[in-house]
PDB file of N, CA and C in Angstrom:
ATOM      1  N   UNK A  16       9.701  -0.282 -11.167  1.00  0.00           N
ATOM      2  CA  UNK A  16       8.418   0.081 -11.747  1.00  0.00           C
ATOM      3  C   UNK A  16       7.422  -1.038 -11.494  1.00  0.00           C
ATOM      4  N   UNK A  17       6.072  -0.624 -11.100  1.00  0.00           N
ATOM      5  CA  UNK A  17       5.131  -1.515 -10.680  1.00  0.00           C
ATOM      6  C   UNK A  17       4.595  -1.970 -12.061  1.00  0.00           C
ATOM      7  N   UNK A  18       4.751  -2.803 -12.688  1.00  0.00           N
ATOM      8  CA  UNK A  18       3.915  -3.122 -13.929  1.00  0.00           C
ATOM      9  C   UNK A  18       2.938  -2.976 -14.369  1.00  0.00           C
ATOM     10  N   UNK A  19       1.718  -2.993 -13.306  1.00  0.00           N
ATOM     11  CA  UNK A  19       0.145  -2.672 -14.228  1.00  0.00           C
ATOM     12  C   UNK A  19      -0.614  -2.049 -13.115  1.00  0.00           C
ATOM     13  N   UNK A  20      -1.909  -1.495 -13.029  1.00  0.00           N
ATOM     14  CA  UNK A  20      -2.988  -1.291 -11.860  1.00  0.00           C
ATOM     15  C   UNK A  20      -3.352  -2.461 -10.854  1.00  0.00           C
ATOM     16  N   UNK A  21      -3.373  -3.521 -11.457  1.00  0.00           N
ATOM     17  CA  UNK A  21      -4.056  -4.649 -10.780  1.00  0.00           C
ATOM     18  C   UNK A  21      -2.694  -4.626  -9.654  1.00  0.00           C
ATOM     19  N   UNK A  22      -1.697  -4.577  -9.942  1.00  0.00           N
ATOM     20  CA  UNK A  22      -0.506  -4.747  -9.062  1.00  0.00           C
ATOM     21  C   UNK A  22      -0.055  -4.097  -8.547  1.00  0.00           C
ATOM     22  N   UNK A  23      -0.351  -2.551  -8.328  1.00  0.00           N
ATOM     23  CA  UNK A  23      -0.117  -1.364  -7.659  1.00  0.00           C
ATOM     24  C   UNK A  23      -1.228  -2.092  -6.532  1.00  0.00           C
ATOM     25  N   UNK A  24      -2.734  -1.944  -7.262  1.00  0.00           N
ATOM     26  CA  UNK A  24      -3.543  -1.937  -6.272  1.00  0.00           C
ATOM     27  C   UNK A  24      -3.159  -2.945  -5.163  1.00  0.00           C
ATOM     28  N   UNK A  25      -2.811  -4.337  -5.830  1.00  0.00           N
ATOM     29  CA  UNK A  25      -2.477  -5.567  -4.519  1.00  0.00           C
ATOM     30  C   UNK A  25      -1.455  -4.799  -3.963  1.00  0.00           C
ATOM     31  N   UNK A  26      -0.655  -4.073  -4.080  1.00  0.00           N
ATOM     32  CA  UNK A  26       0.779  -4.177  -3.274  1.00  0.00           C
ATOM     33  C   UNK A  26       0.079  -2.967  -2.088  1.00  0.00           C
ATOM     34  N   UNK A  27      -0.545  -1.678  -2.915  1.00  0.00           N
ATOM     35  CA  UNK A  27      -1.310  -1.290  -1.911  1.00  0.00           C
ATOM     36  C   UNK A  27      -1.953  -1.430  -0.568  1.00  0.00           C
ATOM     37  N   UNK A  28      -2.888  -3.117  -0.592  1.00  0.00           N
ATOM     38  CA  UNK A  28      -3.888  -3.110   0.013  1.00  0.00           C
ATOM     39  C   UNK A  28      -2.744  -4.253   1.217  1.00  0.00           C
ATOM     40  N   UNK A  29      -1.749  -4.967   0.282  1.00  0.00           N
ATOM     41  CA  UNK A  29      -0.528  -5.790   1.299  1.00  0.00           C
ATOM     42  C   UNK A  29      -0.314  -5.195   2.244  1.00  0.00           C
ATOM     43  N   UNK A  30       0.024  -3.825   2.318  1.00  0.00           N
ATOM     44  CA  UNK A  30       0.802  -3.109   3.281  1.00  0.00           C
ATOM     45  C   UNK A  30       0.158  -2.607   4.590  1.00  0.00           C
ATOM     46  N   UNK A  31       0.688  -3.078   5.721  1.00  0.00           N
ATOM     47  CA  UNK A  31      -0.075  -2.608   6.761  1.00  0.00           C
ATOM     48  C   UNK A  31       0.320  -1.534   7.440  1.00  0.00           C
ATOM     49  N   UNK A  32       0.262  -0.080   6.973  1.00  0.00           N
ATOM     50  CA  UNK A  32       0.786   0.607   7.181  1.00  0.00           C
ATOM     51  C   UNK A  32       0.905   1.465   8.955  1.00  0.00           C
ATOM     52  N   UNK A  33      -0.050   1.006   9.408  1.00  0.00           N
ATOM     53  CA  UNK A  33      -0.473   1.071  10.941  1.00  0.00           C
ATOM     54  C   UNK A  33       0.316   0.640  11.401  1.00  0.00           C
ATOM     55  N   UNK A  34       0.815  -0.835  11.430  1.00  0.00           N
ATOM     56  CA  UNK A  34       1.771  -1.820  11.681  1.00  0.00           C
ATOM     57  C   UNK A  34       2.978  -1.351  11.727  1.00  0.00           C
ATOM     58  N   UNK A  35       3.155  -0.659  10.574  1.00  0.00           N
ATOM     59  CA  UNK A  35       4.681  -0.068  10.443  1.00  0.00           C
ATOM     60  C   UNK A  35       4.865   1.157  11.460  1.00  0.00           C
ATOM     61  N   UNK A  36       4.073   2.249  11.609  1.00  0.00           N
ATOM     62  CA  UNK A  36       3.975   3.065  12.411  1.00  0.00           C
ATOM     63  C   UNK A  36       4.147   2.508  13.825  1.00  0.00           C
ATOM     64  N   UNK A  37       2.968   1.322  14.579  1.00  0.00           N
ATOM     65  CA  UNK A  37       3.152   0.962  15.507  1.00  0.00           C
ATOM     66  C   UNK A  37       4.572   0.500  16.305  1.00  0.00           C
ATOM     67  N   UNK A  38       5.167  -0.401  15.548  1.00  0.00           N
ATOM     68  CA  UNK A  38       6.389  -1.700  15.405  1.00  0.00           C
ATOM     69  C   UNK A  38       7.101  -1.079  15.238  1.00  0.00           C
ATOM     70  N   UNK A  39       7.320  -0.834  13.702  1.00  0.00           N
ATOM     71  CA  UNK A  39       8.809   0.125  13.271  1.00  0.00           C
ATOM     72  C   UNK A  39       9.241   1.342  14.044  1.00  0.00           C
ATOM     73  N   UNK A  40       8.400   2.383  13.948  1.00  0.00           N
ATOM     74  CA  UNK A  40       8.425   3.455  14.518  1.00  0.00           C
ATOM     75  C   UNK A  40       8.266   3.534  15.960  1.00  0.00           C
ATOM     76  N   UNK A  41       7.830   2.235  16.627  1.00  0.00           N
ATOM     77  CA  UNK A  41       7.401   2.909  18.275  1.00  0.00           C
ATOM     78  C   UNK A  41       6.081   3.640  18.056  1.00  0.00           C
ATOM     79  N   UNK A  42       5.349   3.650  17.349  1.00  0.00           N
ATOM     80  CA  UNK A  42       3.872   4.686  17.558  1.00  0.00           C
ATOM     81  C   UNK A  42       4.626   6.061  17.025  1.00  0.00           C
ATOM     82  N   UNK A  43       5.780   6.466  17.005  1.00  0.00           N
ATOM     83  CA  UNK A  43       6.045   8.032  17.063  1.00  0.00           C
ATOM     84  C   UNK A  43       6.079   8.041  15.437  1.00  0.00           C
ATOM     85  N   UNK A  44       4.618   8.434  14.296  1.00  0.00           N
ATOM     86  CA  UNK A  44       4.260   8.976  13.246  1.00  0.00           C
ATOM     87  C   UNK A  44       2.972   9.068  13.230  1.00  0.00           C
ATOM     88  N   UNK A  45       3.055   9.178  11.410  1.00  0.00           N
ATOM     89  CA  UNK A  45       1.243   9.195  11.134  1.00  0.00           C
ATOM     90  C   UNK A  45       1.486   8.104   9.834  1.00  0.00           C
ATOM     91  N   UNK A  46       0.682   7.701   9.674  1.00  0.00           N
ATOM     92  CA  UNK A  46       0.498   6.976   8.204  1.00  0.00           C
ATOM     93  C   UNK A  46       0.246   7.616   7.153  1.00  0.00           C
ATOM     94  N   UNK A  47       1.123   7.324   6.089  1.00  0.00           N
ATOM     95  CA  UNK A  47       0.888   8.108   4.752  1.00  0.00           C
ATOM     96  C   UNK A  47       0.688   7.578   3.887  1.00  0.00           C
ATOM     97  N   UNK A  48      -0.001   8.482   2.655  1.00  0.00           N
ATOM     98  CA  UNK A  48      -0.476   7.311   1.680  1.00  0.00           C
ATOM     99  C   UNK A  48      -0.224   8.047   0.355  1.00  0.00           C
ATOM    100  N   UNK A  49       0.285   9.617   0.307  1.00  0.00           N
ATOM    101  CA  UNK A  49       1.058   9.727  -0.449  1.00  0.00           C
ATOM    102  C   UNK A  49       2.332  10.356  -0.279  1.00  0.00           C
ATOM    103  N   UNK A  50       3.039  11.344  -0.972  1.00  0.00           N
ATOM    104  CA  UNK A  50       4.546  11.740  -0.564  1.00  0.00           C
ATOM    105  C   UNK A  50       4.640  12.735   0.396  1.00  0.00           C
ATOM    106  N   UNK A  51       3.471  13.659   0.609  1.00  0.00           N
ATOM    107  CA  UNK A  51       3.362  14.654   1.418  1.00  0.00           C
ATOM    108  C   UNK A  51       2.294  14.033   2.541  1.00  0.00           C
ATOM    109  N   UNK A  52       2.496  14.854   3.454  1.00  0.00           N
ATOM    110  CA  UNK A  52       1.508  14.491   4.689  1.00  0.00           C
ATOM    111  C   UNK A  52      -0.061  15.434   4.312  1.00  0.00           C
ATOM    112  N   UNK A  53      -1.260  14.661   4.561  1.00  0.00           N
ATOM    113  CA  UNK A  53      -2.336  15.268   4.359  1.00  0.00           C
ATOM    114  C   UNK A  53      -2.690  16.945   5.347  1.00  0.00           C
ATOM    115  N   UNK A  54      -1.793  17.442   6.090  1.00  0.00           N
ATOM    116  CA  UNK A  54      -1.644  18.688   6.588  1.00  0.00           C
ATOM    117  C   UNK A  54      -0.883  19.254   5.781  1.00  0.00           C
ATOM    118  N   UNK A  55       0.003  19.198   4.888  1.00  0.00           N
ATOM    119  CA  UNK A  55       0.846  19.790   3.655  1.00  0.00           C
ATOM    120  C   UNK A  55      -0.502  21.231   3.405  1.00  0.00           C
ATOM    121  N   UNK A  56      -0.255  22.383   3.501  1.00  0.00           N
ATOM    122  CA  UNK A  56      -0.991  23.239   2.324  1.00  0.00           C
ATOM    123  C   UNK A  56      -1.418  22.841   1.422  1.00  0.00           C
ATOM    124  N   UNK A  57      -0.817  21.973   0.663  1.00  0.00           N
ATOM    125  CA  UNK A  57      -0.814  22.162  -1.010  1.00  0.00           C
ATOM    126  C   UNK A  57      -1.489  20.822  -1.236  1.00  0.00           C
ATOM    127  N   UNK A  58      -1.890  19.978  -0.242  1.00  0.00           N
ATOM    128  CA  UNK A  58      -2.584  18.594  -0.356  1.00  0.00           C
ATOM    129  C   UNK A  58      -4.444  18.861  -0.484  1.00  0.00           C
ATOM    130  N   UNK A  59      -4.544  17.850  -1.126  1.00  0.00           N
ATOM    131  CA  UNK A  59      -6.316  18.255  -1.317  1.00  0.00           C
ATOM    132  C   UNK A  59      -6.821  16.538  -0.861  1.00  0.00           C
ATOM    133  N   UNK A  60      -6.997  16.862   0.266  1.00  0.00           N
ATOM    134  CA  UNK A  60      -7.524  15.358   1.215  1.00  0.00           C
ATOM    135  C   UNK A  60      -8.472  14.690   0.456  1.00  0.00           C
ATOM    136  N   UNK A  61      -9.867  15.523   0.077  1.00  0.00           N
ATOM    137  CA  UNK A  61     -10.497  15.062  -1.102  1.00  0.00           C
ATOM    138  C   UNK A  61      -9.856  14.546  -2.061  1.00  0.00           C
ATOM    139  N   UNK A  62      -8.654  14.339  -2.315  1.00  0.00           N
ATOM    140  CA  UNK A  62      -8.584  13.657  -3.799  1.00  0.00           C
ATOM    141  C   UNK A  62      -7.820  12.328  -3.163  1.00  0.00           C
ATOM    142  N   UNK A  63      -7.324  12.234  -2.139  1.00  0.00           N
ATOM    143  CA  UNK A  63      -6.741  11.139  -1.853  1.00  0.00           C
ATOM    144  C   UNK A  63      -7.429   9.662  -1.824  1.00  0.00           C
ATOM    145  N   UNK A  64      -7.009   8.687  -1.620  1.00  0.00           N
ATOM    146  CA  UNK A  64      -7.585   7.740  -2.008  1.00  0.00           C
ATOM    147  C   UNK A  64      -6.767   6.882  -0.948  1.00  0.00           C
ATOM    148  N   UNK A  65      -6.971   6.701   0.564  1.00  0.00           N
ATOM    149  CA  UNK A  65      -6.567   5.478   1.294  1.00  0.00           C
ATOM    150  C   UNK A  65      -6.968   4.205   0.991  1.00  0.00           C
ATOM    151  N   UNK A  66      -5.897   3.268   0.939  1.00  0.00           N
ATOM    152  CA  UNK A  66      -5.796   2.232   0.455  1.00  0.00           C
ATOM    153  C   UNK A  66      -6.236   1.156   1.697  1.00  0.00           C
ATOM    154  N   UNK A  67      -7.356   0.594   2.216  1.00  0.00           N
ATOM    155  CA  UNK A  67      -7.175  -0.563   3.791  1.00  0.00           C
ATOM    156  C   UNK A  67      -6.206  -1.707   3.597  1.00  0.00           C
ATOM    157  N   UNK A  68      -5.418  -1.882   4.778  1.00  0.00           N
ATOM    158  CA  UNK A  68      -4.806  -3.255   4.996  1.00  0.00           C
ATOM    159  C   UNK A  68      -6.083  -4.340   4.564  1.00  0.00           C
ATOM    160  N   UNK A  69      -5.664  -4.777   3.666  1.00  0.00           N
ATOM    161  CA  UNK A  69      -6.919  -6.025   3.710  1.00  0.00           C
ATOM    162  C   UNK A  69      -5.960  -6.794   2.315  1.00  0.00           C
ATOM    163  N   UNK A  70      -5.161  -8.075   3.053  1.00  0.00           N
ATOM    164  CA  UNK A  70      -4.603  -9.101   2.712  1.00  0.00           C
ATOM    165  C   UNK A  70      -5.151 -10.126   1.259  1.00  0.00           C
ATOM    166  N   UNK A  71      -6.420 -10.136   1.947  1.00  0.00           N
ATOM    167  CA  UNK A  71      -7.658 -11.230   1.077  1.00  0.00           C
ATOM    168  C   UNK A  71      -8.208 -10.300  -0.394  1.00  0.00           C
ATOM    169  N   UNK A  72      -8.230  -8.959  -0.116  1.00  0.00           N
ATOM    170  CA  UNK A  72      -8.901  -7.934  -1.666  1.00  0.00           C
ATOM    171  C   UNK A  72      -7.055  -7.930  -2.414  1.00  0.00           C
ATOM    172  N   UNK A  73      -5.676  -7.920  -1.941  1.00  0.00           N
ATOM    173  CA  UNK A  73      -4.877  -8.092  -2.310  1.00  0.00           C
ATOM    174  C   UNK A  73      -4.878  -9.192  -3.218  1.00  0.00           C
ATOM    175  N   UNK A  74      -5.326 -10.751  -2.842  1.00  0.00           N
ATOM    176  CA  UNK A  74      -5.105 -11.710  -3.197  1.00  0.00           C
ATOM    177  C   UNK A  74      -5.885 -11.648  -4.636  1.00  0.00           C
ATOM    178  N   UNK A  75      -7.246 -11.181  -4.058  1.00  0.00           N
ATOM    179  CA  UNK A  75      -8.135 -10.934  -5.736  1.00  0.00           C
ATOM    180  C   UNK A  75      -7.693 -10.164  -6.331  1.00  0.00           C
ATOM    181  N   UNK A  76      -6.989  -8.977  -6.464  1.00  0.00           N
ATOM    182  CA  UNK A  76      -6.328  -7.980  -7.289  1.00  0.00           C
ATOM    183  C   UNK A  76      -4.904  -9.165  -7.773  1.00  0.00           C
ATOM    184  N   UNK A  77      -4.527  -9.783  -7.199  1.00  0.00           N
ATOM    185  CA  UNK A  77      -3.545 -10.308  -8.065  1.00  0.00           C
ATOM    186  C   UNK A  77      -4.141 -11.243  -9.248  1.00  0.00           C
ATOM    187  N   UNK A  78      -5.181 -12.184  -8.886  1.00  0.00           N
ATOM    188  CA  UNK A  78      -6.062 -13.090  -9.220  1.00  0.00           C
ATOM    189  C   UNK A  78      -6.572 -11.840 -10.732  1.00  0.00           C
ATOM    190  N   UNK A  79      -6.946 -11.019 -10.796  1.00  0.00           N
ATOM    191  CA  UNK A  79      -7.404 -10.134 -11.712  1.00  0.00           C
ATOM    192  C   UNK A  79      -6.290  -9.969 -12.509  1.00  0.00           C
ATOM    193  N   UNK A  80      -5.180 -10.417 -12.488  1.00  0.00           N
ATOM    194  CA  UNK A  80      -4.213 -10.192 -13.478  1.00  0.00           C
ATOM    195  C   UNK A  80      -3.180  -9.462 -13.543  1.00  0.00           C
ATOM    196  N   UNK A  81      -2.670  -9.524 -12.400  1.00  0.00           N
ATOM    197  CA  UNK A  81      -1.431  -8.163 -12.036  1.00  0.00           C
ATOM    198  C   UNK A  81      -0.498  -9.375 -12.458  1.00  0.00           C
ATOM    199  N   UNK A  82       0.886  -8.403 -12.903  1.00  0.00           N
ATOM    200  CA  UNK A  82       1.845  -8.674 -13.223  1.00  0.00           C
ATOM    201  C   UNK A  82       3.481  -8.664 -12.256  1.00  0.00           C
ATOM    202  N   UNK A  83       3.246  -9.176 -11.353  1.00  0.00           N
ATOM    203  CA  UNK A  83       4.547  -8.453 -10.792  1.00  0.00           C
ATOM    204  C   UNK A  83       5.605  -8.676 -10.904  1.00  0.00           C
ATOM    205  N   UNK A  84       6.644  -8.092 -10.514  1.00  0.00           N
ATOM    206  CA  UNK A  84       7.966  -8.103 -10.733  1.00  0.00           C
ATOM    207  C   UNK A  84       8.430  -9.245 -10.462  1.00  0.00           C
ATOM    208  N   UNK A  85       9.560  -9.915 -10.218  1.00  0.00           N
ATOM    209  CA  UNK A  85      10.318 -10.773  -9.486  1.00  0.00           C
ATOM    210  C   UNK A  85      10.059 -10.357  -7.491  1.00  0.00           C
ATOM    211  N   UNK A  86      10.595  -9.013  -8.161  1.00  0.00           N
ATOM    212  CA  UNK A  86      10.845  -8.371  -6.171  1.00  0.00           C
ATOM    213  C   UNK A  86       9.813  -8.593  -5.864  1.00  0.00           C
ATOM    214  N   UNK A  87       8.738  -8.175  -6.383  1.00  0.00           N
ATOM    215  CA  UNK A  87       7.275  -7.910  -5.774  1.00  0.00           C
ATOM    216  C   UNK A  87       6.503  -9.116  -5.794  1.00  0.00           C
ATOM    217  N   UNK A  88       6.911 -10.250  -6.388  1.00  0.00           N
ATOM    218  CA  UNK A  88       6.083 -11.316  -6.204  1.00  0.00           C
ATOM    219  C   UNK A  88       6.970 -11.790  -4.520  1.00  0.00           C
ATOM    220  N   UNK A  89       8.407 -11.581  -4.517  1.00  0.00           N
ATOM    221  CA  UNK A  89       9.323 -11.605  -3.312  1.00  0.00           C
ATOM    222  C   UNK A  89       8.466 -11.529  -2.258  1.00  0.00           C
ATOM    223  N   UNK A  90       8.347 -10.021  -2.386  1.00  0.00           N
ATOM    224  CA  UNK A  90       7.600  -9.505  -1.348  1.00  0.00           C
ATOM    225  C   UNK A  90       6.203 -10.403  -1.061  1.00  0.00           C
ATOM    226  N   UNK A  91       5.409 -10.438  -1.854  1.00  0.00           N
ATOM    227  CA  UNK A  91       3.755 -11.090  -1.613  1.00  0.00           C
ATOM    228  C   UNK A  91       4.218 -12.430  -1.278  1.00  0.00           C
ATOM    229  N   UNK A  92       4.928 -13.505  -1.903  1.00  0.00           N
ATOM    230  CA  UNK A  92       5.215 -14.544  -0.970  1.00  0.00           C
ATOM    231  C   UNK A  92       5.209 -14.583   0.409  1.00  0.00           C
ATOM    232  N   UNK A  93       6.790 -13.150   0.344  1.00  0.00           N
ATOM    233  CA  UNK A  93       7.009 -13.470   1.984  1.00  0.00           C
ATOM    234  C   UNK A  93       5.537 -13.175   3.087  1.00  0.00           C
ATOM    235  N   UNK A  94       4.736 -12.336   2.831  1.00  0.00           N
ATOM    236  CA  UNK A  94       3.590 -11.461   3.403  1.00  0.00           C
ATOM    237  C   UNK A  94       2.225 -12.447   3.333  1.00  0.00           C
ATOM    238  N   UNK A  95       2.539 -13.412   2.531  1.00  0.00           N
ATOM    239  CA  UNK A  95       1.294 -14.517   2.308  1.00  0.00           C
ATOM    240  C   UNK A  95       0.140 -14.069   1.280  1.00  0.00           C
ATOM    241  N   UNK A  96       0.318 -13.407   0.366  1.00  0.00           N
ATOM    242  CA  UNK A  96      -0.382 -12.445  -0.363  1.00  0.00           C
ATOM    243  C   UNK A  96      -0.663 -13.596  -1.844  1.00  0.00           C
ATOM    244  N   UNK A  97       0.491 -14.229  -2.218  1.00  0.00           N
ATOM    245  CA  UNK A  97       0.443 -15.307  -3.493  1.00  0.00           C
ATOM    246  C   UNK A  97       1.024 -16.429  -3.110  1.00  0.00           C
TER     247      UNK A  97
END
């Protein structure tokens, strides 16, 4: 469990999700940003809310008071985020 907003949002903005597609995958996906793909029927693109890779608005969302886990501070160490 992510502990608060401020710390959803940083872990959000950490992730370079392009990156992962590119690298991980070989290019062969799409980037997602919630559980279904935005071609789903039942998805309403309007309500979605893409999150940008941007490292530095991460750093101020933590700075604002996020709480994170053990793992998740793990993670932002390793990524240069805290």
């Amino acid at each position: 469990k992510i502990p608060n907003a401020a710390c959803r949002n940083a872990l959000n903005m950490a992730i370079n999700r392009q990156a992962i597609v590119d690298h991980l995958l070989e290019g062969e996906g799409t980037v997602l940003y919630a559980p279904f793909s935005d071609e789903h029927p039942f998805v309403d693109e309007s309500r979605l809310t893409i999150p940008a890779y941007d490292p530095e608005k991460a750093k101020a969302w933590m700075e604002k008071g996020a709480q994170p886990t053990d793992t998740v501070k793990a993670l932002f160490k390793k990524h240069g985020v805290i």
